[in-house]
Amino acid sequence: MTAISETAEWKALERDGADLGGVSMRSLFAKDHSRFARFSLEAAGLFADFSKNKITDDIVQHLLALAGAAGVEQRRAAMFGGEAINSTEDRAVLHPALRDPDGDYRAMGEPVSGLVRAQLEKMKSFCGQVHNGAVKGYTGKSLDTVVNIGIGGSDLGPQMAVEALRPYWIDGRRAFFVSNVDGQHLADTLAQADPETTLFVIASKTFTTLETLTNATSAREWFLKSGGAASDVAKHFVALSTNADAVAAFGIDRNNMFEFWDWVGGRYSLWSVIGLSIALQVGFDNFKKLLAGAHAMDAHFRDAPIAENMPVMLALVGVWNRNFQGIGAHAVLPYDQHLLRLPAYLQQADMESNGKRISVDGAAVTHETGPIIFGEPGTNGQHAFYQLLHQGTDIVSADFIAPALSQSAVGDHHEKLLANFLAQTEALMRGKKLEEARADLTAAGIGASDVDRLAPHKVFPGDRPTNSIVMERLTPETLGALIALYEHKIFVQGVIWGINSFDQWGVELGKALAKNILPELGAQGETKAAAKTHDASTNGLLNWVNTVRGRAK
Ligand code: F6P
């Protein structure tokens, strides 16, 4: 297979990158008044402006040609058709089937939509019974608190969505998320929970994950110590998993298990029964709206021509920045406090999907793949790391995300938030030239020698690429569309880079080594023999920790 970086389409883009050299975005905007209209798209309740990237019509044409050369449309059809596009695990990738329960999807030929409908019905019925109090705890009280125990995709998605949909929370209901194997996470959470009214939702695709099983076991012990009997566990513990045997081995009854399947990737699973904590917190109808919003984006992604296709265009602009502008980091900057967890969610979605160096055919790639993803809600990030975005030596691309209307308007806060949202992308694009900095200082009455001294510090190079994604309001539907937009963007980039976006072998080595090290760690007060089998650094650290733990009472 010809490496994508050896194709004529790739070479054309390399030439574009070199030719664009000294051209500034400012000048591109100045000479082209229809730039915004041409480089923006609306779909599924979202409006995306990618005009503040260093692109031209020719570059966009060449990027579209690259998508053609990489077979984006064929791979898209293969995904929706349920082919085993996750080649290293021999699995289909069919999260769109979860948001289209009335559809008729097949995973590697096997019909799946009936299974999806059955699990949705089970979720609906369970949510209804929890909400109307028909499902009761061991002392007869209603279950008003959920503690979701999971990690990675079994935590980040539901947690992000529950936070994003705060205005839709059912009165009196509480949701907590425990992920870290650090016992403090569980202990801090249980300190706020009442065993009589708490439902533990154990979320794990594999049901073998160390962190989740450790937390679930300790949660069960806490429940038993706090007054519950072994026969009451069934009333307070449910499992969300693909692994019925492991769920049973843990001691959760099959009736208390909500099921999903291997064609749902962990980081693409919030749409499956992994979304139970979302549905319990915001109601099943709102969960369905979340699915509907994602489905609207799926339909757009599947049917729109690639030049008018929002996920495809965002992916292509990202490829341009990553591979032809040398940008290695990408910030996700939601101007909405409720999207607090979106950057963390997208870190997993993007970096676990596209942080890879081996192509689907087993050869090392000859180009860069996924960037480093990070972010914080605006305006907090502005007072933290935006300094580097504006004036640092590395260029970072960014997505700015904002609703035009707040879910909970307070005074003129939202106008101030939006003014900052708009100003930041303008500043990052325009920058400030030396003569402008000098003119500003002079106008402020600064003396000539201070103008000389200060002006270089007040220069902003500009030309820092951003996308802006706006919506009317953050609702279950627009949240669904936003997440699906990113999922498909990640998919398209993976296709162009020739990698499998749906496996995650990179998490295995550390897990295996931790298993080896665990028996070498002493308990508090225990004396351990000096470790010798690792490198000097690991031995030294292990011995230092064991010494401190050994002398602790
Ligand atoms: O970090 C690796 C990973 O497999 C993720 O892909 C996944 O979301 C997470 O662990 C949790 O896995 P599980 O849902 O099987 O517990």
Coordinates of C-alpha atoms and ligand atoms in Angstrom, one line a residue:
M1 CA 0.0 0.0 0.0
T2 CA 1.4 3.4 -0.9
A3 CA 1.9 5.5 2.2
I4 CA -0.4 8.5 2.1
S5 CA 2.6 10.8 2.4
E6 CA 4.0 9.4 -0.9
T7 CA 0.8 10.3 -2.8
A8 CA 0.6 13.2 -5.3
E9 CA -2.2 14.7 -3.2
W10 CA 0.0 14.9 -0.1
K11 CA 2.9 16.3 -2.1
A12 CA 0.6 19.0 -3.5
L13 CA -0.3 20.0 0.1
E14 CA 3.4 20.1 1.0
R15 CA 4.0 22.6 -1.8
D16 CA 0.9 24.6 -0.6
G17 CA 2.5 24.8 2.8
A18 CA 5.8 26.1 1.4
D19 CA 4.1 28.5 -1.0
L20 CA 1.9 30.0 1.7
G21 CA 5.0 30.9 3.7
G22 CA 4.7 34.6 4.4
V23 CA 1.0 35.0 3.7
S24 CA -1.0 36.1 6.8
M25 CA -4.5 35.2 7.7
R26 CA -5.1 38.9 8.1
S27 CA -4.3 39.5 4.4
L28 CA -6.4 36.5 3.4
F29 CA -9.4 38.1 5.1
A30 CA -8.6 41.5 3.8
K31 CA -8.7 40.5 0.2
D32 CA -11.6 38.0 0.3
H33 CA -15.0 39.2 1.8
S34 CA -16.7 35.9 1.2
R35 CA -14.1 33.9 3.2
F36 CA -16.3 33.4 6.2
A37 CA -19.3 32.3 4.1
R38 CA -17.2 29.8 2.1
F39 CA -15.3 28.4 5.0
S40 CA -18.2 27.7 7.4
L41 CA -20.9 25.1 7.6
E42 CA -24.2 24.5 9.5
A43 CA -25.5 21.1 10.4
A44 CA -27.5 19.3 13.1
G45 CA -28.0 22.5 15.2
L46 CA -24.3 23.4 15.1
F47 CA -22.5 26.2 13.1
A48 CA -18.8 25.7 12.5
D49 CA -16.5 28.4 11.2
F50 CA -13.1 27.3 10.0
S51 CA -12.2 30.4 8.1
K52 CA -9.6 31.4 10.8
N53 CA -7.2 28.8 9.5
K54 CA -4.4 29.4 7.1
I55 CA -6.3 27.9 4.2
T56 CA -7.2 29.0 0.7
D57 CA -9.6 27.5 -1.9
D58 CA -6.7 25.7 -3.5
I59 CA -5.7 24.2 -0.2
V60 CA -9.2 23.0 0.5
Q61 CA -9.4 21.4 -2.9
H62 CA -6.2 19.6 -2.3
L63 CA -7.3 18.5 1.2
L64 CA -10.5 17.1 -0.4
A65 CA -8.4 15.3 -3.0
L66 CA -6.4 13.9 -0.1
A67 CA -9.6 12.6 1.5
G68 CA -10.4 11.0 -1.9
A69 CA -6.9 9.4 -2.1
A70 CA -7.3 8.0 1.5
G71 CA -10.7 6.5 0.7
V72 CA -12.6 8.5 3.3
E73 CA -16.0 7.9 1.6
Q74 CA -15.4 4.2 1.2
R75 CA -14.2 3.9 4.9
R76 CA -17.3 5.8 6.0
A77 CA -19.5 3.4 4.1
A78 CA -17.6 0.5 5.6
M79 CA -18.2 1.9 9.1
F80 CA -21.9 2.4 8.6
G81 CA -22.1 -1.0 6.9
G82 CA -20.7 -2.7 10.0
E83 CA -17.5 -4.0 8.4
A84 CA -14.7 -5.0 10.7
I85 CA -12.9 -1.7 10.4
N86 CA -11.3 -2.3 13.8
S87 CA -8.9 -4.6 12.1
T88 CA -6.5 -5.5 15.0
E89 CA -9.5 -6.6 17.1
D90 CA -11.5 -7.9 14.2
R91 CA -14.6 -5.8 15.2
A92 CA -17.1 -3.6 13.6
V93 CA -17.4 0.0 14.8
L94 CA -21.1 0.8 15.0
H95 CA -21.8 3.5 17.6
P96 CA -24.1 5.2 15.1
A97 CA -26.4 2.2 15.4
L98 CA -26.9 3.1 19.1
R99 CA -28.3 6.5 18.2
D100 CA -30.6 5.2 15.5
P101 CA -32.6 2.5 17.3
D102 CA -35.2 2.4 14.5
G103 CA -32.5 1.6 12.0
D104 CA -31.5 -1.8 10.7
Y105 CA -27.7 -2.1 11.3
R106 CA -25.6 -5.1 11.0
A107 CA -22.2 -5.7 12.7
M108 CA -20.2 -8.0 10.4
G109 CA -23.4 -9.3 9.0
E110 CA -25.2 -9.9 12.3
P111 CA -28.3 -7.7 12.9
V112 CA -27.9 -5.5 15.9
S113 CA -30.7 -2.9 16.0
G114 CA -33.1 -5.3 17.7
L115 CA -30.5 -5.7 20.5
V116 CA -30.1 -1.9 20.8
R117 CA -33.9 -1.5 21.1
A118 CA -34.2 -4.2 23.7
Q119 CA -31.5 -2.6 25.9
L120 CA -33.0 0.9 25.5
E121 CA -36.4 -0.5 26.6
K122 CA -34.7 -2.1 29.7
M123 CA -33.0 1.2 30.5
K124 CA -36.3 3.1 30.1
S125 CA -38.2 0.7 32.3
F126 CA -35.4 0.8 35.0
C127 CA -35.2 4.6 34.9
G128 CA -38.9 4.9 35.2
Q129 CA -39.0 2.6 38.2
V130 CA -36.1 4.3 39.9
H131 CA -37.7 7.7 39.3
N132 CA -41.2 6.7 40.5
G133 CA -39.8 4.9 43.5
A134 CA -40.9 1.4 42.5
V135 CA -37.3 0.3 42.8
K136 CA -36.3 0.7 46.4
G137 CA -33.3 0.2 48.6
Y138 CA -32.9 -2.4 51.3
T139 CA -34.8 -0.2 53.9
G140 CA -37.6 0.6 51.5
K141 CA -36.4 4.1 50.6
S142 CA -36.1 5.4 47.0
L143 CA -32.7 5.4 45.4
D144 CA -31.9 9.1 44.8
T145 CA -28.1 8.8 44.4
V146 CA -26.1 7.2 41.7
V147 CA -22.4 6.3 42.1
N148 CA -21.0 5.4 38.7
I149 CA -17.9 3.3 39.1
G150 CA -15.9 3.1 35.8
I151 CA -12.9 4.5 34.1
G152 CA -11.9 5.8 30.7
G153 CA -14.9 5.6 28.4
S154 CA -17.0 4.1 31.1
D155 CA -16.5 7.3 33.2
L156 CA -15.5 10.3 31.0
G157 CA -18.5 10.2 28.7
P158 CA -21.3 9.8 31.2
Q159 CA -19.6 12.3 33.6
M160 CA -19.1 14.9 30.9
A161 CA -22.7 14.5 29.7
V162 CA -24.2 14.7 33.2
E163 CA -22.2 17.9 33.9
A164 CA -23.2 19.4 30.5
L165 CA -26.9 18.7 31.1
R166 CA -27.0 20.1 34.6
P167 CA -30.1 22.2 33.9
Y168 CA -31.9 19.0 33.0
W169 CA -31.2 17.2 36.3
I170 CA -34.2 15.7 37.9
D171 CA -34.8 17.5 41.2
G172 CA -33.4 15.8 44.2
R173 CA -31.2 13.4 42.2
R174 CA -27.5 13.2 42.7
A175 CA -24.8 11.5 40.5
F176 CA -21.2 10.9 41.5
F177 CA -18.4 9.4 39.4
V178 CA -15.6 7.3 40.9
S179 CA -12.8 6.3 38.5
N180 CA -9.4 6.5 40.1
V181 CA -8.0 3.5 41.9
D182 CA -6.7 5.9 44.5
G183 CA -8.9 5.0 47.4
Q184 CA -9.4 8.6 48.3
H185 CA -11.7 9.0 45.3
L186 CA -14.0 6.3 46.5
A187 CA -13.7 7.4 50.2
D188 CA -14.5 11.0 49.4
T189 CA -17.5 10.0 47.4
L190 CA -18.9 7.5 49.9
A191 CA -18.6 10.2 52.6
Q192 CA -21.4 11.9 50.7
A193 CA -23.5 8.8 50.1
D194 CA -26.2 7.1 52.1
P195 CA -26.1 3.3 51.7
E196 CA -29.9 3.2 52.0
T197 CA -30.5 5.4 49.0
T198 CA -27.4 4.8 46.8
L199 CA -27.4 2.8 43.6
F200 CA -23.9 1.7 42.4
V201 CA -23.6 1.5 38.7
I202 CA -20.6 -0.6 37.8
A203 CA -19.6 0.4 34.3
S204 CA -17.0 -1.6 32.5
K205 CA -17.0 -2.9 29.0
T206 CA -14.6 -5.7 29.8
F207 CA -15.4 -6.1 33.5
T208 CA -11.8 -6.9 34.0
T209 CA -10.4 -3.4 34.6
L210 CA -8.3 -3.2 37.8
E211 CA -9.5 0.2 38.9
T212 CA -13.2 -0.5 38.4
L213 CA -13.2 -3.9 40.0
T214 CA -11.1 -2.6 42.9
N215 CA -13.5 0.3 43.5
A216 CA -16.6 -1.9 43.0
T217 CA -15.3 -4.5 45.5
S218 CA -14.6 -1.8 48.1
A219 CA -18.0 -0.1 47.5
R220 CA -19.7 -3.5 48.1
E221 CA -17.7 -3.9 51.3
W222 CA -18.7 -0.4 52.4
F223 CA -22.3 -1.2 51.6
L224 CA -22.2 -4.4 53.7
K225 CA -20.4 -2.7 56.6
S226 CA -22.9 0.1 56.5
G227 CA -26.0 -2.0 57.2
G228 CA -26.8 -3.8 53.9
A229 CA -26.9 -7.6 53.9
A230 CA -25.5 -9.8 51.1
S231 CA -29.0 -10.4 49.9
D232 CA -29.5 -6.6 49.6
V233 CA -26.6 -6.2 47.1
A234 CA -28.9 -6.9 44.2
K235 CA -31.1 -3.9 45.1
H236 CA -28.1 -1.5 45.1
F237 CA -25.7 -2.8 42.4
V238 CA -26.2 -2.9 38.7
A239 CA -23.6 -3.6 36.0
L240 CA -23.1 -2.2 32.5
S241 CA -20.9 -4.5 30.5
T242 CA -20.3 -6.8 27.5
N243 CA -19.0 -9.5 29.7
A244 CA -21.9 -11.4 31.4
D245 CA -19.6 -14.1 32.9
A246 CA -17.4 -11.6 34.7
V247 CA -20.4 -9.7 35.9
A248 CA -21.8 -12.9 37.4
A249 CA -18.4 -13.8 38.9
F250 CA -18.4 -10.5 40.6
G251 CA -21.8 -11.4 42.1
I252 CA -24.1 -9.2 40.2
D253 CA -27.3 -10.9 39.0
R254 CA -27.9 -11.2 35.2
N255 CA -31.2 -9.3 35.7
N256 CA -29.2 -6.4 37.1
M257 CA -26.9 -6.3 34.0
F258 CA -27.4 -3.9 31.1
E259 CA -25.6 -5.2 28.1
F260 CA -23.6 -3.8 25.2
W261 CA -21.4 -5.4 22.5
D262 CA -17.9 -5.5 21.3
W263 CA -18.7 -3.3 18.3
V264 CA -19.1 -0.4 20.7
G265 CA -15.7 1.1 21.5
G266 CA -15.1 2.1 25.1
R267 CA -14.6 5.7 24.3
Y268 CA -17.6 5.6 22.0
S269 CA -19.9 4.0 24.5
L270 CA -21.9 6.8 26.3
W271 CA -24.7 6.2 23.8
S272 CA -25.0 2.6 24.9
V273 CA -26.1 1.3 28.4
I274 CA -23.0 3.1 29.6
G275 CA -25.3 6.1 29.5
L276 CA -27.5 4.7 32.3
S277 CA -26.1 7.2 34.8
I278 CA -27.0 10.0 32.3
A279 CA -30.5 8.7 31.9
L280 CA -31.0 8.3 35.6
Q281 CA -29.8 11.9 36.2
V282 CA -31.6 13.8 33.4
G283 CA -34.4 11.4 32.6
F284 CA -34.7 8.8 29.8
D285 CA -36.5 11.2 27.4
N286 CA -33.5 13.6 27.6
F287 CA -31.1 10.7 27.0
K288 CA -33.2 9.8 23.9
K289 CA -32.8 13.5 22.8
L290 CA -29.0 13.2 23.2
L291 CA -29.1 10.1 21.0
A292 CA -31.3 12.0 18.5
G293 CA -28.8 14.9 18.3
A294 CA -26.0 12.5 17.6
H295 CA -28.1 10.7 15.0
A296 CA -28.7 14.0 13.2
M297 CA -24.9 14.5 13.0
D298 CA -24.5 10.9 11.8
A299 CA -27.0 11.4 9.1
H300 CA -25.2 14.6 8.0
F301 CA -21.8 12.9 8.1
R302 CA -23.1 9.9 6.2
D303 CA -25.1 11.8 3.5
A304 CA -23.5 15.2 2.9
P305 CA -20.9 15.6 0.1
I306 CA -17.5 15.7 1.7
A307 CA -16.9 19.4 0.7
E308 CA -20.0 20.3 2.7
N309 CA -19.5 17.9 5.5
M310 CA -18.8 19.4 8.9
P311 CA -16.8 16.4 10.4
V312 CA -14.9 15.9 7.2
M313 CA -14.0 19.6 6.9
L314 CA -12.9 19.9 10.6
A315 CA -10.8 16.8 10.1
L316 CA -9.2 18.1 7.0
V317 CA -8.4 21.5 8.5
G318 CA -6.9 19.5 11.4
V319 CA -4.7 17.5 9.0
W320 CA -3.6 20.7 7.3
N321 CA -2.5 22.1 10.7
R322 CA -0.9 18.9 11.9
N323 CA 0.9 17.7 8.8
F324 CA 1.5 20.8 6.7
Q325 CA 1.8 23.6 9.3
G326 CA 3.7 21.5 11.9
I327 CA 1.2 22.1 14.7
G328 CA 1.5 19.4 17.4
A329 CA -1.0 20.5 20.0
H330 CA -4.7 21.3 19.8
A331 CA -6.7 23.1 22.5
V332 CA -10.4 22.4 23.2
L333 CA -11.8 25.6 24.7
P334 CA -15.5 25.5 25.6
Y335 CA -17.0 28.8 26.6
D336 CA -19.6 27.1 28.7
Q337 CA -19.0 26.1 32.3
H338 CA -21.1 23.0 31.9
L339 CA -18.7 21.7 29.3
L340 CA -16.1 21.6 32.0
R341 CA -15.3 17.9 31.3
L342 CA -15.4 18.2 27.5
P343 CA -11.6 18.6 27.2
A344 CA -10.9 15.6 29.3
Y345 CA -13.5 13.6 27.4
L346 CA -12.0 14.6 24.0
Q347 CA -8.5 13.8 25.3
Q348 CA -9.5 10.2 25.5
A349 CA -11.6 10.3 22.4
D350 CA -8.8 11.8 20.2
M351 CA -5.6 10.7 21.8
E352 CA -6.6 7.1 22.5
S353 CA -8.0 6.9 19.0
N354 CA -5.3 8.6 16.9
G355 CA -2.2 8.6 19.2
K356 CA -0.6 5.9 17.0
R357 CA 2.5 5.3 15.0
I358 CA 1.7 2.1 13.2
S359 CA -0.5 2.1 10.1
V360 CA -3.3 -0.5 9.5
D361 CA -0.9 -2.5 7.3
G362 CA 1.6 -2.8 10.2
A363 CA 4.3 -0.4 8.9
A364 CA 5.4 2.6 10.8
V365 CA 3.7 5.8 9.6
T366 CA 5.9 8.3 7.8
H367 CA 3.9 11.4 9.0
E368 CA 2.6 12.8 12.2
T369 CA -0.7 11.5 13.6
G370 CA -2.9 12.8 16.4
P371 CA -1.9 16.0 18.2
I372 CA -1.8 16.5 22.0
I373 CA -5.2 17.6 23.1
F374 CA -5.8 19.8 26.1
G375 CA -8.1 22.5 27.3
E376 CA -10.1 24.3 29.9
P377 CA -13.3 26.2 29.8
G378 CA -13.1 29.9 28.8
T379 CA -12.6 32.3 30.4
N380 CA -10.5 30.4 33.0
G381 CA -8.0 29.2 30.4
Q382 CA -7.5 32.8 29.3
H383 CA -6.0 33.5 32.8
A384 CA -3.8 30.4 32.7
F385 CA -2.3 29.1 29.4
Y386 CA -3.5 31.5 26.7
Q387 CA -0.3 33.5 27.1
L388 CA 1.4 30.6 25.3
L389 CA -1.3 30.4 22.7
H390 CA -0.8 34.1 21.8
Q391 CA 2.9 34.6 22.2
G392 CA 4.6 31.2 22.8
T393 CA 7.2 29.8 20.4
D394 CA 4.9 26.9 19.5
I395 CA 1.8 27.4 17.5
V396 CA -1.2 25.6 19.0
S397 CA -4.5 25.2 17.1
A398 CA -7.8 25.5 19.0
D399 CA -11.5 24.8 18.9
F400 CA -13.6 27.5 20.5
I401 CA -17.1 26.3 21.4
A402 CA -20.0 28.4 22.7
P403 CA -23.8 28.5 22.9
A404 CA -25.3 31.9 21.8
L405 CA -27.7 31.6 24.7
S406 CA -27.0 30.5 28.2
Q407 CA -28.8 27.6 29.9
S408 CA -29.0 29.7 33.0
A409 CA -28.6 33.4 32.2
V410 CA -27.4 35.6 35.1
G411 CA -27.3 39.4 34.5
D412 CA -24.9 40.2 31.6
H413 CA -22.5 37.3 32.3
H414 CA -23.2 35.6 29.0
E415 CA -22.6 38.7 27.0
K416 CA -19.2 39.1 28.7
L417 CA -18.4 35.4 28.1
L418 CA -19.3 35.7 24.4
A419 CA -17.4 38.9 24.0
N420 CA -14.3 37.0 25.2
F421 CA -15.1 34.0 23.0
L422 CA -15.2 36.2 19.9
A423 CA -12.3 38.4 20.9
Q424 CA -9.9 35.5 21.5
T425 CA -10.2 34.0 18.0
E426 CA -9.9 37.5 16.5
A427 CA -6.8 38.2 18.5
L428 CA -5.2 34.8 17.7
M429 CA -5.9 35.4 14.0
R430 CA -5.0 39.1 13.7
G431 CA -2.2 39.4 16.2
K432 CA -0.6 42.8 16.8
K433 CA 2.3 44.2 14.7
L434 CA 5.2 46.0 16.1
E435 CA 4.1 49.3 14.6
E436 CA 0.6 48.8 16.1
A437 CA 2.1 48.0 19.5
R438 CA 4.3 51.2 19.3
A439 CA 1.3 53.3 18.2
D440 CA -0.8 52.0 21.2
L441 CA 2.0 52.8 23.7
T442 CA 2.5 56.2 22.2
A443 CA -1.2 56.9 22.3
A444 CA -1.2 55.9 26.0
G445 CA 1.4 58.7 26.7
I446 CA 4.4 56.4 27.1
G447 CA 7.8 58.1 26.5
A448 CA 9.8 57.2 23.4
S449 CA 12.5 55.2 25.2
D450 CA 9.9 53.1 27.1
V451 CA 8.0 52.6 23.8
D452 CA 11.3 51.1 22.3
R453 CA 11.7 48.9 25.4
L454 CA 8.2 47.7 25.8
A455 CA 6.9 47.4 22.2
P456 CA 8.5 44.0 21.4
H457 CA 6.8 42.5 24.4
K458 CA 3.4 43.7 23.2
V459 CA 3.7 42.1 19.7
F460 CA 1.4 39.3 18.9
P461 CA 2.4 37.2 15.9
G462 CA -1.2 36.2 15.0
D463 CA -1.8 33.6 12.4
R464 CA -2.8 31.1 15.1
P465 CA -5.5 28.9 13.7
T466 CA -8.8 28.4 15.3
N467 CA -12.2 26.8 14.6
S468 CA -15.3 28.3 16.2
I469 CA -18.3 26.0 16.9
V470 CA -21.5 27.7 18.0
M471 CA -25.0 26.6 18.8
E472 CA -28.2 28.2 19.9
R473 CA -28.1 26.6 23.3
L474 CA -26.5 23.6 24.9
T475 CA -29.3 21.0 25.0
P476 CA -29.3 17.2 24.9
E477 CA -29.6 17.4 21.1
T478 CA -26.8 19.9 20.5
L479 CA -24.6 18.1 23.0
G480 CA -25.2 14.8 21.1
A481 CA -24.4 16.5 17.8
L482 CA -21.3 18.1 19.1
I483 CA -19.9 14.8 20.5
A484 CA -20.8 12.9 17.3
L485 CA -19.1 15.7 15.3
Y486 CA -15.8 15.0 17.1
E487 CA -16.2 11.3 16.8
H488 CA -16.5 11.5 13.1
K489 CA -13.7 14.1 12.8
I490 CA -11.4 11.7 14.7
F491 CA -12.5 8.8 12.4
V492 CA -11.8 10.8 9.2
Q493 CA -8.4 11.8 10.5
G494 CA -7.6 8.2 11.3
V495 CA -8.5 7.2 7.8
I496 CA -6.3 9.8 6.3
W497 CA -3.4 8.9 8.6
G498 CA -3.9 5.2 7.7
I499 CA -4.2 4.1 11.3
N500 CA -6.8 2.1 13.2
S501 CA -8.6 4.6 15.4
F502 CA -10.5 1.9 17.3
D503 CA -7.9 -0.1 19.2
Q504 CA -5.7 1.0 22.2
W505 CA -2.7 -1.2 22.5
G506 CA -0.7 1.6 24.0
V507 CA -2.4 1.3 27.3
E508 CA -1.3 -2.4 27.8
L509 CA 2.4 -2.2 28.7
G510 CA 2.0 0.0 31.7
K511 CA -0.9 -2.2 33.0
A512 CA 1.2 -5.4 32.7
L513 CA 4.2 -3.8 34.4
A514 CA 2.0 -2.6 37.3
K515 CA 0.8 -6.1 37.8
N516 CA 4.4 -7.3 38.2
I517 CA 5.3 -4.5 40.6
L518 CA 2.2 -4.8 42.8
P519 CA 3.5 -7.9 44.8
E520 CA 6.8 -6.0 45.3
L521 CA 5.1 -3.2 47.1
G522 CA 5.0 -3.5 50.9
A523 CA 2.0 -2.9 53.0
Q524 CA 2.2 -0.1 55.6
G525 CA 4.6 -1.3 58.3
E526 CA 5.9 -4.2 56.3
T527 CA 9.6 -4.7 55.6
K528 CA 10.4 -5.7 52.1
A529 CA 13.6 -7.1 50.5
A530 CA 15.3 -4.6 48.2
A531 CA 14.0 -4.7 44.7
K532 CA 16.6 -5.8 42.1
T533 CA 14.8 -6.9 39.0
H534 CA 14.1 -3.5 37.4
D535 CA 16.3 -0.7 36.1
A536 CA 18.2 1.3 38.7
S537 CA 15.6 4.1 38.7
T538 CA 12.6 1.8 39.2
N539 CA 14.4 -0.3 41.8
G540 CA 15.5 2.9 43.6
L541 CA 12.1 4.5 43.6
L542 CA 10.4 1.2 44.7
N543 CA 12.9 0.8 47.5
W544 CA 12.5 4.4 48.7
V545 CA 8.7 4.0 48.8
N546 CA 9.0 0.6 50.6
T547 CA 11.3 2.1 53.2
V548 CA 8.9 4.9 53.9
R549 CA 5.9 2.6 54.0
G550 CA 7.9 0.1 56.1
R551 CA 8.6 2.5 58.9
A552 CA 5.0 3.9 58.9
K553 CA 2.8 2.8 61.8
Ligands
F6P1 O1 -7.7 2.8 28.9 C1 -8.0 1.6 28.2 C2 -9.4 1.3 28.2 O2 -9.6 0.1 27.7 C3 -10.3 2.3 27.6 O3 -10.3 2.2 26.2 C4 -11.6 2.1 28.2 O4 -12.5 3.1 28.0 C5 -11.2 1.9 29.6 O5 -9.9 1.2 29.6 C6 -12.1 1.2 30.5 O6 -12.4 -0.1 30.1 P1 -13.6 -0.9 30.6 O7 -14.8 -0.2 30.2 O8 -13.5 -2.2 29.9 O9 -13.5 -1.0 32.1

